XYZ file of C-alpha atoms in Angstrom:
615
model
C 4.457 -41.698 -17.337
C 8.262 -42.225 -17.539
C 10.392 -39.874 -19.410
C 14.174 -40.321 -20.911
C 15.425 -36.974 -21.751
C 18.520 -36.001 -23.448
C 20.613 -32.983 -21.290
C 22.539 -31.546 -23.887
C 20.389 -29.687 -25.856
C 18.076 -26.958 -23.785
C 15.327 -27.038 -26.470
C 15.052 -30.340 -27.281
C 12.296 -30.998 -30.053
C 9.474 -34.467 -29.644
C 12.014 -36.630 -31.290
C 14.240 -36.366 -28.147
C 11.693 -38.067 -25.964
C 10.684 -41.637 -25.474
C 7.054 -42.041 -24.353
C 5.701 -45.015 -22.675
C 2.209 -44.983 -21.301
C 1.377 -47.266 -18.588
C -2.587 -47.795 -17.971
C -2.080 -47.804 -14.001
C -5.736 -46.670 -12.750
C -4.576 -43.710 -11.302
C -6.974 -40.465 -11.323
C -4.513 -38.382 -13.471
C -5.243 -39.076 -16.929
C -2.474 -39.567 -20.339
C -2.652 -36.256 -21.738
C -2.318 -34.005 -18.402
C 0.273 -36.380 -17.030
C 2.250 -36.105 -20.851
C 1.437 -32.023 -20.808
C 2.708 -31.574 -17.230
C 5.984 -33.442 -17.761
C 6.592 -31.992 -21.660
C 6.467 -28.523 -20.413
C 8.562 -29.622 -17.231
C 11.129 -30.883 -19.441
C 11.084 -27.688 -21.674
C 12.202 -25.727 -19.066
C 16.090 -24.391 -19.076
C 18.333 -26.153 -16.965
C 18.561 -22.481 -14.819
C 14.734 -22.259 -14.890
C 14.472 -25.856 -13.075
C 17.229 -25.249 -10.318
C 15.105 -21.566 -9.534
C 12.102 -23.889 -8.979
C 14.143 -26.640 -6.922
C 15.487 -23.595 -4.992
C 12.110 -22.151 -4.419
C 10.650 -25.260 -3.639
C 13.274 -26.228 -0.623
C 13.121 -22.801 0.390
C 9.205 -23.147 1.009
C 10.171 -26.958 2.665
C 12.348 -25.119 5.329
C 10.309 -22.143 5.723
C 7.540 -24.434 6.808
C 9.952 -27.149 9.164
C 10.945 -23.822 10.595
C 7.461 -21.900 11.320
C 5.955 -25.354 12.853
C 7.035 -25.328 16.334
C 6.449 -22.004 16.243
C 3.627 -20.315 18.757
C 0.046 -21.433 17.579
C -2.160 -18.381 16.772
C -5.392 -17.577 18.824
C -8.468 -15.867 18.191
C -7.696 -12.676 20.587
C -11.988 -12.232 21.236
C -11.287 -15.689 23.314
C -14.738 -16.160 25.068
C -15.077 -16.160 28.443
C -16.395 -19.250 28.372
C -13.013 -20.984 26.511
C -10.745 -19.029 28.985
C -10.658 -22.202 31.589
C -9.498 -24.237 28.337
C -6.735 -21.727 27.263
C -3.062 -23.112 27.833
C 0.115 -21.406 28.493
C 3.309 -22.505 28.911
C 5.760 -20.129 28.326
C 9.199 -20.982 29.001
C 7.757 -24.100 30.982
C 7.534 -27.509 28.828
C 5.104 -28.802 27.222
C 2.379 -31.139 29.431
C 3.946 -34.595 29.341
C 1.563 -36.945 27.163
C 0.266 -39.632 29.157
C 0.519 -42.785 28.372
C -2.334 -44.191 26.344
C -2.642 -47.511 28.345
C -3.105 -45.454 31.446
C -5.638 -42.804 30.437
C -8.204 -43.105 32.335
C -8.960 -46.722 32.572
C -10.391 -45.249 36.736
C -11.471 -48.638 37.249
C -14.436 -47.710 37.536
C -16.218 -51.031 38.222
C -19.436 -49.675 38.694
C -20.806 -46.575 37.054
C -24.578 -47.388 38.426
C -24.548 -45.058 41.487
C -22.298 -42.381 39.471
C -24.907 -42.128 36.654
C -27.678 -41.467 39.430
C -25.758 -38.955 40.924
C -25.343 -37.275 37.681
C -28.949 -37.308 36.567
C -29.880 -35.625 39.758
C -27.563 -32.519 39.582
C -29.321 -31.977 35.973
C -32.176 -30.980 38.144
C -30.185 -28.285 39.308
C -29.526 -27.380 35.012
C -25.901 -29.382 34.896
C -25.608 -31.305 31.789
C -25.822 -35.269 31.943
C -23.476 -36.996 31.371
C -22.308 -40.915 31.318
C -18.345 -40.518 30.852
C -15.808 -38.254 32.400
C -14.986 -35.590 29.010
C -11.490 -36.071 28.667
C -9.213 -33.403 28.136
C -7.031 -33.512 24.839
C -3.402 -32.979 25.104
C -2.051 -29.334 26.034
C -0.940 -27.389 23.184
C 1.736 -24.367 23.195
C -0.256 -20.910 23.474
C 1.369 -17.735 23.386
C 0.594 -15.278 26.416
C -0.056 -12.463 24.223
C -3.121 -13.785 22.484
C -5.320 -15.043 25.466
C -6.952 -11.717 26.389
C -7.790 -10.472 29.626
C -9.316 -13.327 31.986
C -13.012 -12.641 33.611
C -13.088 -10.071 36.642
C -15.118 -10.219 39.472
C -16.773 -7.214 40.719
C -16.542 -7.556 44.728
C -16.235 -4.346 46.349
C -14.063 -4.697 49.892
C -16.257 -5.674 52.772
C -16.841 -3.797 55.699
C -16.979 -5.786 58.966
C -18.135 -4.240 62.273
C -16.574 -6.789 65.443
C -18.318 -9.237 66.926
C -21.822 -9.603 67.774
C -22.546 -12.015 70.507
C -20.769 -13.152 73.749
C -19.489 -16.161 71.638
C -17.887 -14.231 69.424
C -16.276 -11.637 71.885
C -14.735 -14.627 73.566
C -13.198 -15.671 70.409
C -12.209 -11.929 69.627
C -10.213 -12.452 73.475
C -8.836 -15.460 72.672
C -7.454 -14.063 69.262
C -5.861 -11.287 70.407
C -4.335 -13.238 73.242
C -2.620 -15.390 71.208
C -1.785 -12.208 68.826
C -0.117 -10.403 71.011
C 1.843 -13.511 72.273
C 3.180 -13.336 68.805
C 3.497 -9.802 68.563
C 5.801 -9.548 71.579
C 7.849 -12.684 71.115
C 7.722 -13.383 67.788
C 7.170 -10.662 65.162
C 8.382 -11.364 61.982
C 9.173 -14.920 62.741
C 6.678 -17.519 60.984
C 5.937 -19.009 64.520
C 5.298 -17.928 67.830
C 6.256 -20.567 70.635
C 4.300 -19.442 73.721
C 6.137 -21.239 76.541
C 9.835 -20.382 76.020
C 9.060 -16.981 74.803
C 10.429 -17.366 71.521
C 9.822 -18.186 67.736
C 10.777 -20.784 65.495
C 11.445 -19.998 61.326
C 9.856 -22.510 58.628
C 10.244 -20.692 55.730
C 11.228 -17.199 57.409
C 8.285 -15.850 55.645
C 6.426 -14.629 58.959
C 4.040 -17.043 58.100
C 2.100 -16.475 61.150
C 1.217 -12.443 60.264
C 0.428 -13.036 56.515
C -1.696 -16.339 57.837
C -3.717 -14.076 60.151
C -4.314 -11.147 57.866
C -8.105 -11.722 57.104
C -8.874 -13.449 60.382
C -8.232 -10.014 61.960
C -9.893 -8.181 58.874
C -12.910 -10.352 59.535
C -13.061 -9.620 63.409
C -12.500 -6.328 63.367
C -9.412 -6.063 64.419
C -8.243 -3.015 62.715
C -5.390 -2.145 64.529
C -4.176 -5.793 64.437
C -4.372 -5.439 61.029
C -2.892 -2.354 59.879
C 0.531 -3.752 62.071
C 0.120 -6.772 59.594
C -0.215 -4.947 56.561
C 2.664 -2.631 57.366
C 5.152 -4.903 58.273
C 4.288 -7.153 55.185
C 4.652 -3.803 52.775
C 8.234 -3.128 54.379
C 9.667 -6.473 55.367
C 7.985 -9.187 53.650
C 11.161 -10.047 51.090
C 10.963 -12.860 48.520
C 14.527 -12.593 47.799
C 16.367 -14.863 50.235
C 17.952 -18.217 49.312
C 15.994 -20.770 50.936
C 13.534 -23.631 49.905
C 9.561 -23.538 50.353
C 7.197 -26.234 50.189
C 5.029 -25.030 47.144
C 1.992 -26.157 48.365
C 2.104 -24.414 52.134
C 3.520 -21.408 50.801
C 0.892 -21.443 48.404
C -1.875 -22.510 50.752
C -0.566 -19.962 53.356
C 0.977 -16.909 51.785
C -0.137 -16.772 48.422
C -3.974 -17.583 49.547
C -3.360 -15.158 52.354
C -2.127 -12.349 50.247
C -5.258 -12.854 47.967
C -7.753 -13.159 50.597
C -6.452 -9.659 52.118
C -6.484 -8.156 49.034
C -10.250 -9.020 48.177
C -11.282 -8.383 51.439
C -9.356 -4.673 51.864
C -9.018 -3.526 48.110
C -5.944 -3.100 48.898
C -2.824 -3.943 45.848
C -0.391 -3.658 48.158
C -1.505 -7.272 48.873
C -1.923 -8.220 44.985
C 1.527 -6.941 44.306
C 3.611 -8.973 46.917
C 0.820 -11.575 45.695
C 1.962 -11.482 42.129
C 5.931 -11.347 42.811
C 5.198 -14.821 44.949
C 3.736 -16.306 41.866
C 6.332 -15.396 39.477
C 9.497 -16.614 42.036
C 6.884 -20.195 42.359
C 6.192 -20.835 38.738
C 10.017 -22.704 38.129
C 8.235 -25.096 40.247
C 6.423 -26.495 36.954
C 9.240 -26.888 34.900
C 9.099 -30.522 34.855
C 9.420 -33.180 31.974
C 4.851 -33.730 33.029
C 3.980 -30.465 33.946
C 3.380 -31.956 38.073
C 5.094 -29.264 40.024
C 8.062 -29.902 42.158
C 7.499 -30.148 45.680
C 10.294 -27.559 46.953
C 10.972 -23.970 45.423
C 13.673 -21.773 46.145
C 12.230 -18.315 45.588
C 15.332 -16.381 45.994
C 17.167 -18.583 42.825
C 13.995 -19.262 41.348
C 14.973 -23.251 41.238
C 12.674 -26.229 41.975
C 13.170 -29.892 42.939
C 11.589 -32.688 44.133
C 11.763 -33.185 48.264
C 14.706 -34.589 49.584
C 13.312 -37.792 51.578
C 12.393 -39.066 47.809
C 11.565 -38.444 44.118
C 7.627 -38.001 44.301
C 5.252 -34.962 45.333
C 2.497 -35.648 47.529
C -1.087 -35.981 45.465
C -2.994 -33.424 47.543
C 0.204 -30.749 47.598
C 0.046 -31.022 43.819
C -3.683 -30.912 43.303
C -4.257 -27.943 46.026
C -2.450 -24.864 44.564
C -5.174 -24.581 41.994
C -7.611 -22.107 43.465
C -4.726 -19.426 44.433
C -2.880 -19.566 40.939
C -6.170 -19.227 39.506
C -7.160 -16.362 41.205
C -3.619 -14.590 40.876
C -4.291 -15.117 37.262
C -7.322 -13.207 37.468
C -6.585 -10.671 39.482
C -3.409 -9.394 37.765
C -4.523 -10.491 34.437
C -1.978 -12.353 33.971
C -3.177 -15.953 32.760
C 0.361 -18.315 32.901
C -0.849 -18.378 36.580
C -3.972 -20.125 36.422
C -2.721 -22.079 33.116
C 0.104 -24.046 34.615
C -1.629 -25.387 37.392
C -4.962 -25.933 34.966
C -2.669 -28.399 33.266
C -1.829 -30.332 36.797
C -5.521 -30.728 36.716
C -5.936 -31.697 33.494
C -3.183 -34.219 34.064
C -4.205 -36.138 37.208
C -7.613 -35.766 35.399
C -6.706 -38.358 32.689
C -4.615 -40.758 35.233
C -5.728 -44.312 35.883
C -7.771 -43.587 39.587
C -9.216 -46.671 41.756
C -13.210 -45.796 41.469
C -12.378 -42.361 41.185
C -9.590 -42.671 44.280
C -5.971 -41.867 44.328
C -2.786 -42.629 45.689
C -0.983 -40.171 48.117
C 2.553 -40.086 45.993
C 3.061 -39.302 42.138
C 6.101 -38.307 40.398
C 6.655 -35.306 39.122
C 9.237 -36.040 36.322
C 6.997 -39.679 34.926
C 3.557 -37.094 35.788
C 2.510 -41.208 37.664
C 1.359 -42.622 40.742
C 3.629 -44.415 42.888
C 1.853 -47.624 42.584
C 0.023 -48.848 45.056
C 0.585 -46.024 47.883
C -1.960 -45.382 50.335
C -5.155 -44.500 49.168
C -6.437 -42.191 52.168
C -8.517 -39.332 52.661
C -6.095 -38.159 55.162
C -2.591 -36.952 55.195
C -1.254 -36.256 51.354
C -4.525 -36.937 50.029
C -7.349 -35.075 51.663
C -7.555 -31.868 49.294
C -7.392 -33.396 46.307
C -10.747 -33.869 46.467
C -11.758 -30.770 48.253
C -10.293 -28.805 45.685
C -11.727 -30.472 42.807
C -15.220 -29.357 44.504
C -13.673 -26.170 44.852
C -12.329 -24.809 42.192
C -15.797 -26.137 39.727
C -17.137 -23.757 42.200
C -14.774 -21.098 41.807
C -14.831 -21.136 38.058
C -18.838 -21.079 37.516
C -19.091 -24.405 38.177
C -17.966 -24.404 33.939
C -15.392 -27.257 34.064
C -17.305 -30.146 34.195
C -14.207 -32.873 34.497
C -13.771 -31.332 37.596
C -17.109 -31.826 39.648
C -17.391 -35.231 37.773
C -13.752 -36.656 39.606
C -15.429 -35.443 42.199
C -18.289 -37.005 42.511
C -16.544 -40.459 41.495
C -13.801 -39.707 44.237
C -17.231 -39.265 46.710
C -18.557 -42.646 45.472
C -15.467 -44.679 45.300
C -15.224 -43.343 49.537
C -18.472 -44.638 49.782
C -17.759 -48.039 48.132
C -14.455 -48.422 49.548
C -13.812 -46.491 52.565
C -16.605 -45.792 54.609
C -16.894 -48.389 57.438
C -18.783 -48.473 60.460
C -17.287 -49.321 63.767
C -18.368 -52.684 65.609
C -20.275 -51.919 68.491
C -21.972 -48.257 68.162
C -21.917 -48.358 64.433
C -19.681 -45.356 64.141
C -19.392 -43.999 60.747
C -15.558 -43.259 59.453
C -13.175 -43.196 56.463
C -11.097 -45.798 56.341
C -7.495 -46.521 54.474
C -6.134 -48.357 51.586
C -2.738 -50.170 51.534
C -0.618 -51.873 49.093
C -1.530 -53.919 45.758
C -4.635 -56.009 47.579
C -6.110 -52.925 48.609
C -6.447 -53.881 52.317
C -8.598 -52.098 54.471
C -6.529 -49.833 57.601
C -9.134 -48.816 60.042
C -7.294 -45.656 60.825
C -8.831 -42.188 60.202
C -6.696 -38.667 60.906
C -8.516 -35.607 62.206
C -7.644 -33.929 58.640
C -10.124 -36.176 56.808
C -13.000 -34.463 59.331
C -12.749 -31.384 56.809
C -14.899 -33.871 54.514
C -18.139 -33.113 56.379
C -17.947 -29.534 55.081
C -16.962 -30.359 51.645
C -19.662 -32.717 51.778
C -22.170 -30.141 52.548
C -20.492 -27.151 50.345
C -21.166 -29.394 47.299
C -24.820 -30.330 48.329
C -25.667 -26.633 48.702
C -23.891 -26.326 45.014
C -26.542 -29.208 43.599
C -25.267 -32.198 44.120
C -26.498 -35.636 45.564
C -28.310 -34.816 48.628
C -27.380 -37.877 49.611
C -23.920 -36.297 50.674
C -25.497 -34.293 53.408
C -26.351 -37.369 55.130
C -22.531 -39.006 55.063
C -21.662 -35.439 56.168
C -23.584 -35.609 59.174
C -23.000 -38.969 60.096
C -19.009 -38.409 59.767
C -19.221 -35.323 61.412
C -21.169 -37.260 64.543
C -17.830 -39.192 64.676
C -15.146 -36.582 64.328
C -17.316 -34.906 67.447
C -16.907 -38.183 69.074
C -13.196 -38.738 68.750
C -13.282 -35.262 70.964
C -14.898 -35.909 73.479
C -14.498 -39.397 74.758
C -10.669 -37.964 75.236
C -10.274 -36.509 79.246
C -9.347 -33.610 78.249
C -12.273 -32.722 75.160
C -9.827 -32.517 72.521
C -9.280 -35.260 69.599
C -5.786 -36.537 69.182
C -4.007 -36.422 65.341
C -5.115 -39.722 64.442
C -7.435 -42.661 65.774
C -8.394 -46.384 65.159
C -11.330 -47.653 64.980
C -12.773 -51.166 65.784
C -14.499 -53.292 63.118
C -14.901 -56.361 64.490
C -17.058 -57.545 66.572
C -15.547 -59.310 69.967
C -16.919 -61.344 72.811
C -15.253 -58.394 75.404
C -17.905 -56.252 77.154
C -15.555 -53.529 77.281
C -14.659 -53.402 73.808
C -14.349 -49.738 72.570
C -15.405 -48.561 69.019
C -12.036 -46.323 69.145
C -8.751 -46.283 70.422
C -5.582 -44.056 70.229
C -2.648 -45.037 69.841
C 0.422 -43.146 72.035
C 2.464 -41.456 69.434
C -0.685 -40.631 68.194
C -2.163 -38.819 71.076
C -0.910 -35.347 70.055
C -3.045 -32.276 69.265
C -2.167 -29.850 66.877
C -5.143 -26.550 67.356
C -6.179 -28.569 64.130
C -8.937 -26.210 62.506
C -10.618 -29.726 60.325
C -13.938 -29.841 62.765
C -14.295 -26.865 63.250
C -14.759 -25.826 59.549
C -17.013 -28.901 58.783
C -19.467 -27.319 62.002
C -19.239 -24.069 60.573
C -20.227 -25.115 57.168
C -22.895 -27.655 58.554
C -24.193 -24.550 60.929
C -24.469 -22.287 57.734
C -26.127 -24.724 55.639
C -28.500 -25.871 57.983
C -29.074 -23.275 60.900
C -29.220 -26.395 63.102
C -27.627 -25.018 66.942
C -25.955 -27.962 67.701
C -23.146 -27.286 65.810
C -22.836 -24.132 67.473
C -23.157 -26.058 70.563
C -20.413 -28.435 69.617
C -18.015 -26.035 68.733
C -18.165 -23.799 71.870
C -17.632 -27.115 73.875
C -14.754 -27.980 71.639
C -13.357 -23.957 72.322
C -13.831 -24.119 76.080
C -11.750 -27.756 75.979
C -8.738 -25.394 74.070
C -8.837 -22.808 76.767
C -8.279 -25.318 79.578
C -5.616 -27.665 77.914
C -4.103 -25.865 75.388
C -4.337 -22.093 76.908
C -0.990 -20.859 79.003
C 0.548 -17.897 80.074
C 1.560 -16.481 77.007
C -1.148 -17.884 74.227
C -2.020 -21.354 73.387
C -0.028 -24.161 72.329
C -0.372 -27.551 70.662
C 0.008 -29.722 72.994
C 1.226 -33.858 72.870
C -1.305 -36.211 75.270
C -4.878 -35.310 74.681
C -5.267 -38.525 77.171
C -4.521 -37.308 80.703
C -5.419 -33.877 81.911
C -2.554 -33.582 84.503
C -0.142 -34.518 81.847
C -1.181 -32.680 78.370
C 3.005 -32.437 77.638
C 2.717 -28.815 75.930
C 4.330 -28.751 72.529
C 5.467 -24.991 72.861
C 4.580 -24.273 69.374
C 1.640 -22.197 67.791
C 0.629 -22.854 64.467
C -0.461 -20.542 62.008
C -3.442 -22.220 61.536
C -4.471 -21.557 64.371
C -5.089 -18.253 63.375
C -5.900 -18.440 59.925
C -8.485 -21.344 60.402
C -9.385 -22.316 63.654
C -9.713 -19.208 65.592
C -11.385 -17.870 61.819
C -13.971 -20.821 61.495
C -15.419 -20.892 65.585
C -15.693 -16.662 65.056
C -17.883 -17.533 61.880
C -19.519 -20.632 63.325
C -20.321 -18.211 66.311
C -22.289 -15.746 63.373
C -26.253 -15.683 64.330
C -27.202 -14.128 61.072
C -24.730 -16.151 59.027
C -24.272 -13.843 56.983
C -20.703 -12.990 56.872
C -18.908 -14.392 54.414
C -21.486 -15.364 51.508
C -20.573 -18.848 50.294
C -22.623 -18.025 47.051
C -19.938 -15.378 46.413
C -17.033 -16.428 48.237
C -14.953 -20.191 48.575
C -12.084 -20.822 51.080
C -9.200 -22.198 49.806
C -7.339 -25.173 52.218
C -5.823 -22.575 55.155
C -9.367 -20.692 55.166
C -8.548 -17.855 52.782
C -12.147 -16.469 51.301
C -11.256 -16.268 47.752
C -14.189 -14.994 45.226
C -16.161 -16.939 43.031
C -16.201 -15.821 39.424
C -18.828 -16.511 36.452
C -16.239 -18.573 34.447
């Protein structure tokens, strides 16, 4: 209905109004359409601009209130708590691009949908597609509740048991009290010169160590630790961190101590760390910068180039999720939740991923190294990991998993030509061409391997484990001097030379770091299986560090694992050393295996035991 209407009078009568009636096959009908705008019309001109004002009062009212906080149920379930998104002053997730959500050219599902049927013997659901994740929406702090607790009490642990392990026990407090005397404070220790050398000047080395000398029962050891952490250990000074090894290191370290000890001093310093790392996800995707400085609180990306490494990105998760849960505070666990979620719905090469992504774009670098090694190798650890650590309740995570596991198996395990070695190859560039190249970090797959049979998956696994595990042994001991070098080749093809080797090392190449990688996959392979021979393997691979890498004043990495009369020491002890390798022979070394309990505990990458919770 149109309507002419004649402003002068404020009571006009019928006669003022033309009518015309237009059968238009709307739902309104004549007369309601004719009331509505008569008594419209009837109104005084001050009674129509109150209405106008009310109604553009409402308008902005509601433009204001809708980027406002969204309201949550407070009784969040326990259950929903994984899903739960915070983002406080951090942006938003970046939205990924449709065309790239999770295409994971997946070329063949066949083996994936076996793999999946079998863990629903173990009561996981089935399922045929990854469940994506929708996007991540603004959630005020306030309204999350308190996150599930777990209800550890601190362990008690009485020394070692066994010869084995009082030789470790030696060898540990050797190398401690290298530090101690040289060193103390200082993040490493270098054994030759007498001196130290600064990282992060976080004395990485002490925090590192803290539950390696809880676990041995090193008490003394330990209470030197804890009291120079409560008076010295300072957040405060202007200088950048790697998020990820400060993470990995000092935040996981912290943790570990705490849940080990019961004691907060740990969970405060713990807590403080988080809050001075968080600027770190203020980025336009929600991937976290690479470099923090805690003292300004400032992030940015490194400075040899514009991208984060994959696995530095995708390994903070199990720390920030147990900060969150320990100090009930849950922006912790929900910022790096969304990293997940994130590299969760990117476009993955059968379930495979390049080593570089961006942290402003949230993208892969295209077509970077695909490797299981360097940059990429706990990416997929942790995605075992933390469905572990959360109840095994997120099921996007243990499904990337398992398609990570099976694109390796389609695309990267190769066998050597003449003994039929079994190893993890490398992807490079566009064509995808296959490096036969394998780094002693990608021999921490064995153990992961095993971890996630013992959690119900493919059995399967346990047999690539094994095999793999035969060959990281291998790259040991065909060296003179027992100890693998950072990185080795392997031959494929088949020659008409007699002597042709199945591996070779390469000079710049030939350098050995204490690595901790084997040792872990024997200890998890001894625990899961009781079989000796990993026990065996790892006391020969202990007795080759005491004569190579062993010197007056502790042990050092050292730079020629090819000639025993010329090792070239490095003068340099890692804090790995002590956090994992010294850690995983003492609990490889454990007869009753019984420990650490990997139904109620889950090491994070620098072998921090962190505690598994229900959700």
């Amino acid at each position: 209905m149109f309507a002419a209407r004649n402003n002068d009078s404020p009571a006009a009568s019928k006669s003022d109004y033309i009518s015309l009636s237009i059968n238009d096959g709307t739902a309104f009908g004549k007369t309601t359409s004719r009331s509505v705008w008569r008594q419209w019309n009837q109104l005084s001109r001050f009674q129509r601009n109150i209405c106008y004002f009310a109604v553009i009062t409402l308008i902005i009212l509601v433009i204001y209130l809708l980027p406002g906080k969204t309201q949550v149920n407070t009784n969040v379930d326990e259950s929903d708590y994984d899903s739960a998104k915070v983002v406080q002053e951090y942006p938003k997730l970046y939205k990924v691009p449709d065309e790239i959500v999770i295409k994971s050219v997946n070329h063949n599902r066949g083996n994936m949908k076996e793999s999946i049927k079998e863990i629903n013997d173990n009561n996981v659901d089935v399922i045929d597609e990854p469940e994506f994740q929708p996007e991540v929406n603004q959630v005020d702090v306030d309204q999350i509740g308190e996150p599930p607790q777990h209800n550890m009490q601190p362990l008690k642990f009485s020394g070692p048991q066994n010869d084995r392990q009082k030789a470790i026990v030696r060898a540990t407090k050797f190398s401690w009290d290298s530090y101690k005397k040289y060193a103390w404070g200082h993040d490493n220790v270098k054994p030759i010169t007498k001196g130290y050398h600064d990282w992060f000047g976080l004395g990485l080395t002490i925090v590192d160590a803290l539950d390696t000398l809880y676990i041995m029962g090193m008490h003394e050891e330990f209470q030197d630790a804890r009291n120079w952490i409560q008076n010295n250990l300072s957040f405060t000074q202007n200088r950048d961190v790697n998020l990820f090894e400060v993470t990995i290191r000092v935040l996981g370290g912290l943790l570990s101590a705490y849940h080990l000890s019961g004691d907060k001093m740990f969970l405060d310093k713990a807590i403080d760390l988080g809050d001075r790392m968080m600027p770190a996800f203020s980025t336009r995707s929600g991937v976290p910068f690479s470099d923090v400085n805690l003292g300004t609180r400032s992030a940015h990306p490194p400075k040899w180039g514009p991208d984060s490494s994959t696995s530095e990105i995708t390994s903070i998760q199990l720390e920030f999720r147990d900060l969150s849960r320990s100090s009930k505070q849950p922006r912790f666990e929900n910022a790096v939740a969304q990293v997940s979620e994130h590299v969760h719905r990117l476009e993955k090469y059968d379930g495979l991923v390049p080593i570089f992504i961006n942290a402003n774009t949230g993208l892969f670098r295209e077509y970077a190294v695909i490797t299981l090694g360097a940059r990429g190798d706990s990416y997929y650890e942790y995605l075992l990991k933390q469905w572990i650590q959360t109840g095994k309740t997120i099921d996007y995570l243990r499904d990337d998993y398992l398609f990570g596991i099976e694109g390796t198996e389609k695309h990267l395990v190769k066998r050597t030509a003449v003994n039929k070695f079994l190893f993890i190859a490398e992807l490079l560039g566009a064509a995808r061409d296959v490096k036969p190249k394998m780094d002693h970090l990608t021999c921490y797959l064995s153990g992961t391997l095993a971890l996630g049979v013992h959690n119900g998956l493919p059995k399967r696994h346990l047999e690539l484990a094994d095999e793999l595990l035969r060959t990281c042994y291998e790259t040991y001991v065909i060296q003179p001097t027992g100890l693998a070098p950072e990185i080795t080749y392997f031959n494929i093809q088949k020659t008409s030379d007699e002597n042709q080797k199945d591996m070779y090392v390469k000079t710049n190449d030939a350098h050995n770091l204490l690595r901790p990688e084997f040792i872990e996959s024997l200890y998890y392979m001894w625990y899961f299986t009781g079989n000796k021979t990993y026990q065996d393997w790892g006391w020969k691979i202990f007795q080759a560090f005491e004569n190579y890498t062993k010197v007056e004043n502790g042990y050092t990495s050292i730079n020629n694992v090819k000639n025993i009369y010329n090792t070239r020491p490095r003068d340099m002890t890692e804090s790995f050393w002590f956090a994992e390798t010294l850690k995983y022979l003492y609990l490889l070394f454990d007869d009753t295996r019984q420990l650490i309990d990997l139904n109620k505990w889950v090491f994070n990458s620098e072998g921090h035991p962190l505690p598994i919770y229900d959700s």
